[in-house]
Amino acid sequence: MYSISMGMPQIMGFNHKKIGYKSVKRMFDSFAQSERNQIIGLFDFIGGGVSNMGNALRKKDFLTFAKLYNGPGKATIYAHRIKIYYELLKKLR
């Protein structure tokens, strides 16, 4: 379970402690229980003590966010996608 991406946010099992779970099994069971738990896990992952992801998003530094969330491999692609969705959501306001 440490090496799987869990739920909608695709959070790796080895991050279980960083988002408040005492074990990877508890994270797995919680994510399996509801989408709500997965969304809470996503917010804990982004805004918690894991990294500077929340700060990067507040600054609209999508490249840094993508690197921190997914690693550097496809960060440019993900940053571009995030920016597009950000711009679309701004237009909905």
PDB file of C-alpha atoms in Angstrom:
ATOM      1  CA  MET A   1       0.000   0.000   0.000  1.00  0.00           C
ATOM      2  CA  TYR A   2       2.951   2.342   0.447  1.00  0.00           C
ATOM      3  CA  SER A   3       3.566   2.353  -3.294  1.00  0.00           C
ATOM      4  CA  ILE A   4       0.020   2.953  -4.579  1.00  0.00           C
ATOM      5  CA  SER A   5      -1.694   6.214  -5.454  1.00  0.00           C
ATOM      6  CA  MET A   6      -4.941   6.404  -3.538  1.00  0.00           C
ATOM      7  CA  GLY A   7      -8.276   7.965  -4.337  1.00  0.00           C
ATOM      8  CA  MET A   8      -9.138  10.834  -6.621  1.00  0.00           C
ATOM      9  CA  PRO A   9      -6.169  12.933  -5.502  1.00  0.00           C
ATOM     10  CA  GLN A  10      -3.793  10.018  -6.185  1.00  0.00           C
ATOM     11  CA  ILE A  11      -1.849  10.485  -2.941  1.00  0.00           C
ATOM     12  CA  MET A  12       0.881   7.904  -2.493  1.00  0.00           C
ATOM     13  CA  GLY A  13       0.496   5.600   0.488  1.00  0.00           C
ATOM     14  CA  PHE A  14       3.906   6.545   1.879  1.00  0.00           C
ATOM     15  CA  ASN A  15       2.413  10.003   2.618  1.00  0.00           C
ATOM     16  CA  HIS A  16      -0.084   8.590   5.136  1.00  0.00           C
ATOM     17  CA  LYS A  17       1.566  10.172   8.196  1.00  0.00           C
ATOM     18  CA  LYS A  18       1.911  13.520   6.470  1.00  0.00           C
ATOM     19  CA  ILE A  19      -1.859  13.751   6.080  1.00  0.00           C
ATOM     20  CA  GLY A  20      -2.709  12.514   9.554  1.00  0.00           C
ATOM     21  CA  TYR A  21      -3.062   8.747   9.317  1.00  0.00           C
ATOM     22  CA  LYS A  22      -1.251   6.485  11.772  1.00  0.00           C
ATOM     23  CA  SER A  23      -0.891   3.760   9.160  1.00  0.00           C
ATOM     24  CA  VAL A  24      -1.128   3.310   5.425  1.00  0.00           C
ATOM     25  CA  LYS A  25      -3.939   0.799   6.028  1.00  0.00           C
ATOM     26  CA  ARG A  26      -5.991   3.449   7.843  1.00  0.00           C
ATOM     27  CA  MET A  27      -5.485   5.848   4.954  1.00  0.00           C
ATOM     28  CA  PHE A  28      -6.522   3.154   2.481  1.00  0.00           C
ATOM     29  CA  ASP A  29      -9.627   2.236   4.478  1.00  0.00           C
ATOM     30  CA  SER A  30     -10.592   5.883   4.954  1.00  0.00           C
ATOM     31  CA  PHE A  31     -10.216   6.696   1.255  1.00  0.00           C
ATOM     32  CA  ALA A  32     -12.213   3.555   0.372  1.00  0.00           C
ATOM     33  CA  GLN A  33     -14.999   4.661   2.701  1.00  0.00           C
ATOM     34  CA  SER A  34     -15.906   7.930   0.959  1.00  0.00           C
ATOM     35  CA  GLU A  35     -15.027  10.569  -1.566  1.00  0.00           C
ATOM     36  CA  ARG A  36     -15.322  13.107   1.258  1.00  0.00           C
ATOM     37  CA  ASN A  37     -12.361  11.520   3.035  1.00  0.00           C
ATOM     38  CA  GLN A  38     -10.367  11.659  -0.191  1.00  0.00           C
ATOM     39  CA  ILE A  39     -11.074  15.388  -0.600  1.00  0.00           C
ATOM     40  CA  ILE A  40     -10.131  16.061   3.017  1.00  0.00           C
ATOM     41  CA  GLY A  41      -6.919  14.103   2.374  1.00  0.00           C
ATOM     42  CA  LEU A  42      -6.229  16.268  -0.671  1.00  0.00           C
ATOM     43  CA  PHE A  43      -6.603  19.479   1.330  1.00  0.00           C
ATOM     44  CA  ASP A  44      -4.461  18.073   4.135  1.00  0.00           C
ATOM     45  CA  PHE A  45      -1.812  17.111   1.584  1.00  0.00           C
ATOM     46  CA  ILE A  46      -1.778  20.518  -0.110  1.00  0.00           C
ATOM     47  CA  GLY A  47      -2.176  22.681   2.965  1.00  0.00           C
ATOM     48  CA  GLY A  48      -0.571  20.545   5.625  1.00  0.00           C
ATOM     49  CA  GLY A  49       2.992  20.202   6.724  1.00  0.00           C
ATOM     50  CA  VAL A  50       3.894  18.194   3.616  1.00  0.00           C
ATOM     51  CA  SER A  51       5.435  20.998   1.579  1.00  0.00           C
ATOM     52  CA  ASN A  52       4.943  24.477   0.257  1.00  0.00           C
ATOM     53  CA  MET A  53       2.185  23.415  -2.121  1.00  0.00           C
ATOM     54  CA  GLY A  54      -0.410  25.713  -0.570  1.00  0.00           C
ATOM     55  CA  ASN A  55       1.932  28.685  -0.789  1.00  0.00           C
ATOM     56  CA  ALA A  56       2.707  27.911  -4.425  1.00  0.00           C
ATOM     57  CA  LEU A  57      -1.002  27.859  -5.258  1.00  0.00           C
ATOM     58  CA  ARG A  58      -1.648  31.122  -3.418  1.00  0.00           C
ATOM     59  CA  LYS A  59       1.114  32.703  -5.507  1.00  0.00           C
ATOM     60  CA  LYS A  60      -0.300  31.084  -8.659  1.00  0.00           C
ATOM     61  CA  ASP A  61       3.070  29.401  -9.120  1.00  0.00           C
ATOM     62  CA  PHE A  62       1.612  26.393 -10.872  1.00  0.00           C
ATOM     63  CA  LEU A  63       4.977  25.010 -11.937  1.00  0.00           C
ATOM     64  CA  THR A  64       6.255  24.796  -8.357  1.00  0.00           C
ATOM     65  CA  PHE A  65       2.945  23.289  -7.257  1.00  0.00           C
ATOM     66  CA  ALA A  66       3.109  20.657 -10.001  1.00  0.00           C
ATOM     67  CA  LYS A  67       6.690  19.764  -9.095  1.00  0.00           C
ATOM     68  CA  LEU A  68       5.804  19.381  -5.421  1.00  0.00           C
ATOM     69  CA  TYR A  69       2.601  17.436  -6.041  1.00  0.00           C
ATOM     70  CA  ASN A  70       3.672  15.125  -8.865  1.00  0.00           C
ATOM     71  CA  GLY A  71       7.450  15.394  -9.076  1.00  0.00           C
ATOM     72  CA  PRO A  72       9.470  17.106 -11.780  1.00  0.00           C
ATOM     73  CA  GLY A  73       8.869  14.604 -14.591  1.00  0.00           C
ATOM     74  CA  LYS A  74       5.840  16.193 -16.242  1.00  0.00           C
ATOM     75  CA  ALA A  75       5.618  19.352 -14.157  1.00  0.00           C
ATOM     76  CA  THR A  76       5.502  21.687 -17.142  1.00  0.00           C
ATOM     77  CA  ILE A  77       2.579  19.801 -18.669  1.00  0.00           C
ATOM     78  CA  TYR A  78       0.660  19.691 -15.388  1.00  0.00           C
ATOM     79  CA  ALA A  79       1.380  23.356 -14.622  1.00  0.00           C
ATOM     80  CA  HIS A  80      -0.012  24.339 -18.006  1.00  0.00           C
ATOM     81  CA  ARG A  81      -3.184  22.294 -17.415  1.00  0.00           C
ATOM     82  CA  ILE A  82      -3.667  23.759 -13.937  1.00  0.00           C
ATOM     83  CA  LYS A  83      -3.284  27.277 -15.300  1.00  0.00           C
ATOM     84  CA  ILE A  84      -5.872  26.613 -18.010  1.00  0.00           C
ATOM     85  CA  TYR A  85      -8.375  25.324 -15.451  1.00  0.00           C
ATOM     86  CA  TYR A  86      -7.619  28.226 -13.130  1.00  0.00           C
ATOM     87  CA  GLU A  87      -8.324  30.694 -15.942  1.00  0.00           C
ATOM     88  CA  LEU A  88     -11.567  28.884 -16.845  1.00  0.00           C
ATOM     89  CA  LEU A  89     -12.763  28.973 -13.234  1.00  0.00           C
ATOM     90  CA  LYS A  90     -11.976  32.693 -13.010  1.00  0.00           C
ATOM     91  CA  LYS A  91     -14.267  33.290 -15.999  1.00  0.00           C
ATOM     92  CA  LEU A  92     -17.134  31.514 -14.204  1.00  0.00           C
ATOM     93  CA  ARG A  93     -17.107  34.075 -11.419  1.00  0.00           C
TER      94      ARG A  93
END
